């Protein structure tokens, strides 16, 4: 009769399995763990230990053996006692007693039993089917640095022709255009909402600009007064040249477009944190569409129309 088979069965169900006159195997449940050095993930499990001090027969092992082998309880106890006597002899002679799928027992220099668990089985039934695995280190910072390096050579542009390569940028633009073209009712509702929200901000901006213009107008007798005429780009229809994660690239693009004769400017960042550059802004959709067609034909086929109220 091999005790390790019966003990192994009982360890799934009980926290303490005693071998009379020898000691007890104990289990303690521990949570899942992570090895930060190897990036290994370990599922929750029962940790095994052995206590030589707990030797009193509680009947658990004998009852289980009697039920499995269909023998009387007393006969099971006698078989356990015979096996324990053999195990103690082997231990006293310096041998290692192995319990399959449980661990090894051996006497130390002080004549005490020491236990080395095998961890071949996870006796925690709630973790059945779970195994350890290793995950590669996360290198998002390296990817970010590489993306910024590439962007300095090739700017990120949001175009309808490249939706598959940058879907999360295109979907934002598609949603805005679809809102405008999807129906007059929905479009008017959206425009009215942002009109109310931005009216006070627009008035305040114009007031500040007028103040600056007045400050720039001065009189030096007998010279006539000089009035500065400042033109402002207004309108809710913007022709987008590109969107950039690095603002330095954004400024470079604005300078280049102005050198090419466009009224280029930055209109802030979108919800993805990208700095947007536009060729120009227009009051009406018709003007914007006409200008967009010319830009697509002569300068940038990836340019696209953004309908947005600017704060």
GROMACS .gro file of C-alpha atoms in nm:
model
  311
    1UNK     CA    1   0.000   0.000   0.000
    2UNK     CA    2   0.139   0.340  -0.103
    3UNK     CA    3   0.041   0.618   0.136
    4UNK     CA    4   0.129   0.898  -0.105
    5UNK     CA    5  -0.170   0.823  -0.331
    6UNK     CA    6  -0.420   0.851  -0.045
    7UNK     CA    7  -0.250   1.155   0.107
    8UNK     CA    8  -0.242   1.332  -0.229
    9UNK     CA    9  -0.617   1.277  -0.272
   10UNK     CA   10  -0.689   1.420   0.073
   11UNK     CA   11  -0.470   1.728   0.028
   12UNK     CA   12  -0.713   1.857  -0.237
   13UNK     CA   13  -0.991   1.863   0.026
   14UNK     CA   14  -0.826   1.920   0.364
   15UNK     CA   15  -0.569   2.157   0.512
   16UNK     CA   16  -0.417   1.891   0.739
   17UNK     CA   17  -0.355   1.523   0.667
   18UNK     CA   18  -0.195   1.335   0.957
   19UNK     CA   19   0.016   1.018   0.938
   20UNK     CA   20  -0.019   0.873   1.290
   21UNK     CA   21   0.311   0.853   1.483
   22UNK     CA   22   0.500   1.032   1.203
   23UNK     CA   23   0.365   1.384   1.144
   24UNK     CA   24   0.121   1.587   0.939
   25UNK     CA   25   0.119   1.745   0.594
   26UNK     CA   26  -0.025   2.097   0.606
   27UNK     CA   27  -0.149   2.326   0.327
   28UNK     CA   28  -0.175   2.705   0.315
   29UNK     CA   29  -0.339   2.895   0.029
   30UNK     CA   30  -0.134   3.177  -0.126
   31UNK     CA   31  -0.239   3.432  -0.389
   32UNK     CA   32  -0.107   3.457  -0.742
   33UNK     CA   33   0.245   3.598  -0.765
   34UNK     CA   34   0.469   3.770  -1.021
   35UNK     CA   35   0.844   3.732  -1.057
   36UNK     CA   36   0.953   4.082  -1.164
   37UNK     CA   37   1.294   3.955  -1.278
   38UNK     CA   38   1.171   3.685  -1.517
   39UNK     CA   39   0.824   3.839  -1.585
   40UNK     CA   40   0.673   3.503  -1.483
   41UNK     CA   41   0.314   3.486  -1.354
   42UNK     CA   42   0.222   3.209  -1.107
   43UNK     CA   43  -0.140   3.113  -1.029
   44UNK     CA   44  -0.273   3.088  -0.672
   45UNK     CA   45  -0.187   2.760  -0.504
   46UNK     CA   46  -0.161   2.559  -0.183
   47UNK     CA   47   0.184   2.568  -0.024
   48UNK     CA   48   0.278   2.237   0.144
   49UNK     CA   49   0.465   2.196   0.473
   50UNK     CA   50   0.525   1.915   0.725
   51UNK     CA   51   0.487   1.932   1.103
   52UNK     CA   52   0.650   1.648   1.296
   53UNK     CA   53   0.477   1.755   1.620
   54UNK     CA   54   0.125   1.674   1.497
   55UNK     CA   55   0.117   1.292   1.519
   56UNK     CA   56  -0.212   1.213   1.692
   57UNK     CA   57  -0.439   0.987   1.490
   58UNK     CA   58  -0.748   1.183   1.386
   59UNK     CA   59  -0.885   0.891   1.181
   60UNK     CA   60  -0.901   1.091   0.854
   61UNK     CA   61  -0.639   0.888   0.665
   62UNK     CA   62  -0.756   0.550   0.799
   63UNK     CA   63  -1.122   0.620   0.716
   64UNK     CA   64  -1.029   0.722   0.362
   65UNK     CA   65  -0.818   0.410   0.306
   66UNK     CA   66  -1.096   0.193   0.446
   67UNK     CA   67  -1.352   0.350   0.210
   68UNK     CA   68  -1.131   0.323  -0.099
   69UNK     CA   69  -1.000  -0.032  -0.034
   70UNK     CA   70  -1.328  -0.160   0.114
   71UNK     CA   71  -1.159  -0.283   0.432
   72UNK     CA   72  -1.244  -0.237   0.801
   73UNK     CA   73  -1.123   0.078   0.975
   74UNK     CA   74  -0.907  -0.124   1.219
   75UNK     CA   75  -0.735  -0.307   0.935
   76UNK     CA   76  -0.655   0.027   0.769
   77UNK     CA   77  -0.502   0.156   1.093
   78UNK     CA   78  -0.279  -0.153   1.120
   79UNK     CA   79  -0.156  -0.113   0.763
   80UNK     CA   80  -0.073   0.251   0.830
   81UNK     CA   81   0.121   0.156   1.148
   82UNK     CA   82   0.330  -0.103   0.957
   83UNK     CA   83   0.416   0.147   0.683
   84UNK     CA   84   0.510   0.415   0.937
   85UNK     CA   85   0.750   0.173   1.107
   86UNK     CA   86   0.922   0.106   0.773
   87UNK     CA   87   0.940   0.478   0.694
   88UNK     CA   88   1.101   0.557   1.031
   89UNK     CA   89   1.361   0.284   0.976
   90UNK     CA   90   1.447   0.427   0.636
   91UNK     CA   91   1.475   0.778   0.777
   92UNK     CA   92   1.697   0.665   1.066
   93UNK     CA   93   1.933   0.501   0.815
   94UNK     CA   94   1.975   0.837   0.636
   95UNK     CA   95   1.750   0.758   0.342
   96UNK     CA   96   1.517   1.009   0.180
   97UNK     CA   97   1.151   0.911   0.186
   98UNK     CA   98   0.972   1.031  -0.122
   99UNK     CA   99   0.597   1.092  -0.138
  100UNK     CA  100   0.502   1.121  -0.506
  101UNK     CA  101   0.362   1.463  -0.604
  102UNK     CA  102   0.404   1.577  -0.243
  103UNK     CA  103   0.772   1.600  -0.149
  104UNK     CA  104   1.068   1.439   0.033
  105UNK     CA  105   1.123   1.367   0.402
  106UNK     CA  106   1.472   1.329   0.549
  107UNK     CA  107   1.641   1.345   0.890
  108UNK     CA  108   1.867   1.647   0.950
  109UNK     CA  109   2.182   1.652   1.162
  110UNK     CA  110   1.973   1.708   1.475
  111UNK     CA  111   1.758   1.402   1.410
  112UNK     CA  112   1.452   1.608   1.313
  113UNK     CA  113   1.244   1.548   1.002
  114UNK     CA  114   1.280   1.811   0.730
  115UNK     CA  115   1.048   1.840   0.432
  116UNK     CA  116   1.116   1.955   0.076
  117UNK     CA  117   0.791   2.003  -0.125
  118UNK     CA  118   0.789   1.899  -0.491
  119UNK     CA  119   0.522   2.142  -0.622
  120UNK     CA  120   0.441   1.895  -0.901
  121UNK     CA  121   0.069   1.939  -0.832
  122UNK     CA  122  -0.134   2.242  -0.735
  123UNK     CA  123  -0.372   2.120  -0.465
  124UNK     CA  124  -0.588   2.435  -0.486
  125UNK     CA  125  -0.898   2.320  -0.675
  126UNK     CA  126  -1.003   2.680  -0.750
  127UNK     CA  127  -0.690   2.714  -0.965
  128UNK     CA  128  -0.753   2.398  -1.165
  129UNK     CA  129  -0.628   2.431  -1.522
  130UNK     CA  130  -0.416   2.740  -1.451
  131UNK     CA  131  -0.044   2.724  -1.518
  132UNK     CA  132   0.245   2.965  -1.495
  133UNK     CA  133   0.347   3.171  -1.796
  134UNK     CA  134   0.600   3.437  -1.887
  135UNK     CA  135   0.517   3.771  -2.044
  136UNK     CA  136   0.766   3.976  -2.249
  137UNK     CA  137   0.876   4.304  -2.094
  138UNK     CA  138   0.663   4.606  -2.190
  139UNK     CA  139   0.863   4.839  -2.414
  140UNK     CA  140   0.611   5.116  -2.474
  141UNK     CA  141   0.871   5.387  -2.397
  142UNK     CA  142   1.103   5.248  -2.664
  143UNK     CA  143   0.814   5.243  -2.913
  144UNK     CA  144   0.726   5.602  -2.823
  145UNK     CA  145   1.084   5.723  -2.881
  146UNK     CA  146   1.094   5.539  -3.214
  147UNK     CA  147   0.761   5.689  -3.320
  148UNK     CA  148   0.883   6.040  -3.239
  149UNK     CA  149   1.205   5.980  -3.434
  150UNK     CA  150   1.013   5.860  -3.740
  151UNK     CA  151   0.764   6.146  -3.716
  152UNK     CA  152   1.042   6.401  -3.758
  153UNK     CA  153   1.100   6.256  -4.105
  154UNK     CA  154   0.742   6.158  -4.198
  155UNK     CA  155   0.465   6.362  -4.025
  156UNK     CA  156   0.148   6.190  -3.916
  157UNK     CA  157  -0.140   6.300  -4.139
  158UNK     CA  158  -0.502   6.216  -4.089
  159UNK     CA  159  -0.652   6.133  -4.430
  160UNK     CA  160  -0.952   5.944  -4.555
  161UNK     CA  161  -0.727   5.735  -4.785
  162UNK     CA  162  -0.530   5.595  -4.491
  163UNK     CA  163  -0.798   5.492  -4.249
  164UNK     CA  164  -0.667   5.139  -4.211
  165UNK     CA  165  -0.317   5.246  -4.105
  166UNK     CA  166  -0.428   5.506  -3.846
  167UNK     CA  167  -0.792   5.415  -3.766
  168UNK     CA  168  -0.815   5.588  -3.432
  169UNK     CA  169  -0.728   5.924  -3.596
  170UNK     CA  170  -0.952   5.877  -3.899
  171UNK     CA  171  -1.256   5.775  -3.697
  172UNK     CA  172  -1.255   6.107  -3.513
  173UNK     CA  173  -1.259   6.299  -3.842
  174UNK     CA  174  -1.517   6.065  -3.997
  175UNK     CA  175  -1.745   6.110  -3.697
  176UNK     CA  176  -1.737   6.490  -3.732
  177UNK     CA  177  -1.798   6.483  -4.109
  178UNK     CA  178  -2.071   6.221  -4.072
  179UNK     CA  179  -2.239   6.440  -3.811
  180UNK     CA  180  -2.244   6.727  -4.059
  181UNK     CA  181  -2.354   6.527  -4.363
  182UNK     CA  182  -2.581   6.277  -4.187
  183UNK     CA  183  -2.878   6.513  -4.164
  184UNK     CA  184  -2.961   6.880  -4.132
  185UNK     CA  185  -3.144   6.833  -3.806
  186UNK     CA  186  -2.851   6.673  -3.622
  187UNK     CA  187  -2.607   6.920  -3.778
  188UNK     CA  188  -2.809   7.226  -3.679
  189UNK     CA  189  -2.844   7.098  -3.325
  190UNK     CA  190  -2.468   7.053  -3.296
  191UNK     CA  191  -2.390   7.399  -3.442
  192UNK     CA  192  -2.643   7.571  -3.215
  193UNK     CA  193  -2.492   7.405  -2.910
  194UNK     CA  194  -2.136   7.511  -2.984
  195UNK     CA  195  -2.254   7.858  -3.103
  196UNK     CA  196  -2.398   7.934  -2.760
  197UNK     CA  197  -2.092   7.793  -2.584
  198UNK     CA  198  -1.838   7.994  -2.787
  199UNK     CA  199  -2.018   8.327  -2.836
  200UNK     CA  200  -1.889   8.486  -2.515
  201UNK     CA  201  -1.537   8.357  -2.578
  202UNK     CA  202  -1.542   8.499  -2.933
  203UNK     CA  203  -1.657   8.840  -2.808
  204UNK     CA  204  -1.387   8.846  -2.543
  205UNK     CA  205  -1.120   8.753  -2.798
  206UNK     CA  206  -1.233   9.031  -3.033
  207UNK     CA  207  -1.233   9.278  -2.744
  208UNK     CA  208  -0.876   9.187  -2.651
  209UNK     CA  209  -0.766   9.214  -3.014
  210UNK     CA  210  -0.927   9.558  -3.053
  211UNK     CA  211  -0.747   9.672  -2.738
  212UNK     CA  212  -0.414   9.557  -2.879
  213UNK     CA  213  -0.486   9.734  -3.209
  214UNK     CA  214  -0.559  10.057  -3.022
  215UNK     CA  215  -0.234  10.022  -2.828
  216UNK     CA  216  -0.049   9.977  -3.158
  217UNK     CA  217  -0.197  10.302  -3.295
  218UNK     CA  218   0.004  10.606  -3.188
  219UNK     CA  219   0.047  10.976  -3.278
  220UNK     CA  220   0.376  11.157  -3.323
  221UNK     CA  221   0.327  11.529  -3.412
  222UNK     CA  222   0.341  11.643  -3.680
  223UNK     CA  223   0.315  11.292  -3.829
  224UNK     CA  224  -0.038  11.159  -3.895
  225UNK     CA  225  -0.175  10.875  -3.689
  226UNK     CA  226  -0.097  10.524  -3.807
  227UNK     CA  227  -0.374  10.268  -3.791
  228UNK     CA  228  -0.282   9.900  -3.800
  229UNK     CA  229  -0.526   9.683  -3.993
  230UNK     CA  230  -0.516   9.329  -3.854
  231UNK     CA  231  -0.686   9.049  -4.046
  232UNK     CA  232  -0.809   8.747  -3.851
  233UNK     CA  233  -0.892   8.404  -3.979
  234UNK     CA  234  -1.243   8.307  -3.881
  235UNK     CA  235  -1.487   8.036  -3.974
  236UNK     CA  236  -1.579   7.686  -3.868
  237UNK     CA  237  -1.451   7.509  -4.181
  238UNK     CA  238  -1.081   7.422  -4.167
  239UNK     CA  239  -0.862   7.249  -4.428
  240UNK     CA  240  -0.629   7.025  -4.227
  241UNK     CA  241  -0.272   6.975  -4.349
  242UNK     CA  242  -0.165   6.729  -4.080
  243UNK     CA  243  -0.160   6.629  -3.710
  244UNK     CA  244   0.168   6.596  -3.518
  245UNK     CA  245   0.261   6.446  -3.184
  246UNK     CA  246   0.576   6.664  -3.158
  247UNK     CA  247   0.489   7.035  -3.156
  248UNK     CA  248   0.826   7.125  -3.312
  249UNK     CA  249   0.720   6.941  -3.628
  250UNK     CA  250   0.390   7.129  -3.618
  251UNK     CA  251   0.570   7.468  -3.612
  252UNK     CA  252   0.798   7.362  -3.899
  253UNK     CA  253   0.498   7.270  -4.114
  254UNK     CA  254   0.328   7.605  -4.046
  255UNK     CA  255   0.643   7.791  -4.155
  256UNK     CA  256   0.670   7.585  -4.474
  257UNK     CA  257   0.306   7.636  -4.567
  258UNK     CA  258   0.326   8.011  -4.507
  259UNK     CA  259   0.633   8.020  -4.733
  260UNK     CA  260   0.419   7.849  -4.999
  261UNK     CA  261   0.160   8.129  -4.975
  262UNK     CA  262  -0.099   7.967  -4.747
  263UNK     CA  263  -0.257   8.126  -4.438
  264UNK     CA  264  -0.141   7.833  -4.227
  265UNK     CA  265  -0.180   7.821  -3.851
  266UNK     CA  266  -0.214   7.588  -3.554
  267UNK     CA  267  -0.563   7.525  -3.418
  268UNK     CA  268  -0.466   7.342  -3.100
  269UNK     CA  269  -0.463   6.973  -3.013
  270UNK     CA  270  -0.732   6.712  -3.072
  271UNK     CA  271  -0.850   6.460  -2.813
  272UNK     CA  272  -0.563   6.229  -2.906
  273UNK     CA  273  -0.305   6.491  -2.807
  274UNK     CA  274  -0.196   6.563  -3.168
  275UNK     CA  275  -0.117   6.921  -3.274
  276UNK     CA  276  -0.327   7.015  -3.579
  277UNK     CA  277  -0.213   7.242  -3.864
  278UNK     CA  278  -0.458   7.392  -4.116
  279UNK     CA  279  -0.403   7.556  -4.454
  280UNK     CA  280  -0.677   7.810  -4.383
  281UNK     CA  281  -1.022   7.855  -4.227
  282UNK     CA  282  -1.343   7.959  -4.405
  283UNK     CA  283  -1.682   8.099  -4.312
  284UNK     CA  284  -1.884   7.882  -4.549
  285UNK     CA  285  -1.870   7.520  -4.654
  286UNK     CA  286  -1.875   7.616  -5.023
  287UNK     CA  287  -1.560   7.827  -4.989
  288UNK     CA  288  -1.387   7.554  -4.793
  289UNK     CA  289  -1.478   7.282  -5.046
  290UNK     CA  290  -1.349   7.492  -5.335
  291UNK     CA  291  -1.021   7.563  -5.158
  292UNK     CA  292  -0.986   7.198  -5.054
  293UNK     CA  293  -1.023   7.082  -5.414
  294UNK     CA  294  -0.749   7.321  -5.526
  295UNK     CA  295  -0.515   7.212  -5.246
  296UNK     CA  296  -0.574   6.844  -5.318
  297UNK     CA  297  -0.497   6.901  -5.686
  298UNK     CA  298  -0.193   7.127  -5.653
  299UNK     CA  299  -0.034   7.071  -5.314
  300UNK     CA  300  -0.151   6.785  -5.090
  301UNK     CA  301  -0.391   6.508  -5.192
  302UNK     CA  302  -0.418   6.403  -4.825
  303UNK     CA  303  -0.568   6.733  -4.705
  304UNK     CA  304  -0.917   6.705  -4.556
  305UNK     CA  305  -1.201   6.921  -4.425
  306UNK     CA  306  -1.265   6.965  -4.052
  307UNK     CA  307  -1.586   7.128  -3.930
  308UNK     CA  308  -1.524   7.262  -3.582
  309UNK     CA  309  -1.595   7.568  -3.370
  310UNK     CA  310  -1.267   7.696  -3.222
  311UNK     CA  311  -1.261   7.836  -2.871
   0.00000   0.00000   0.00000
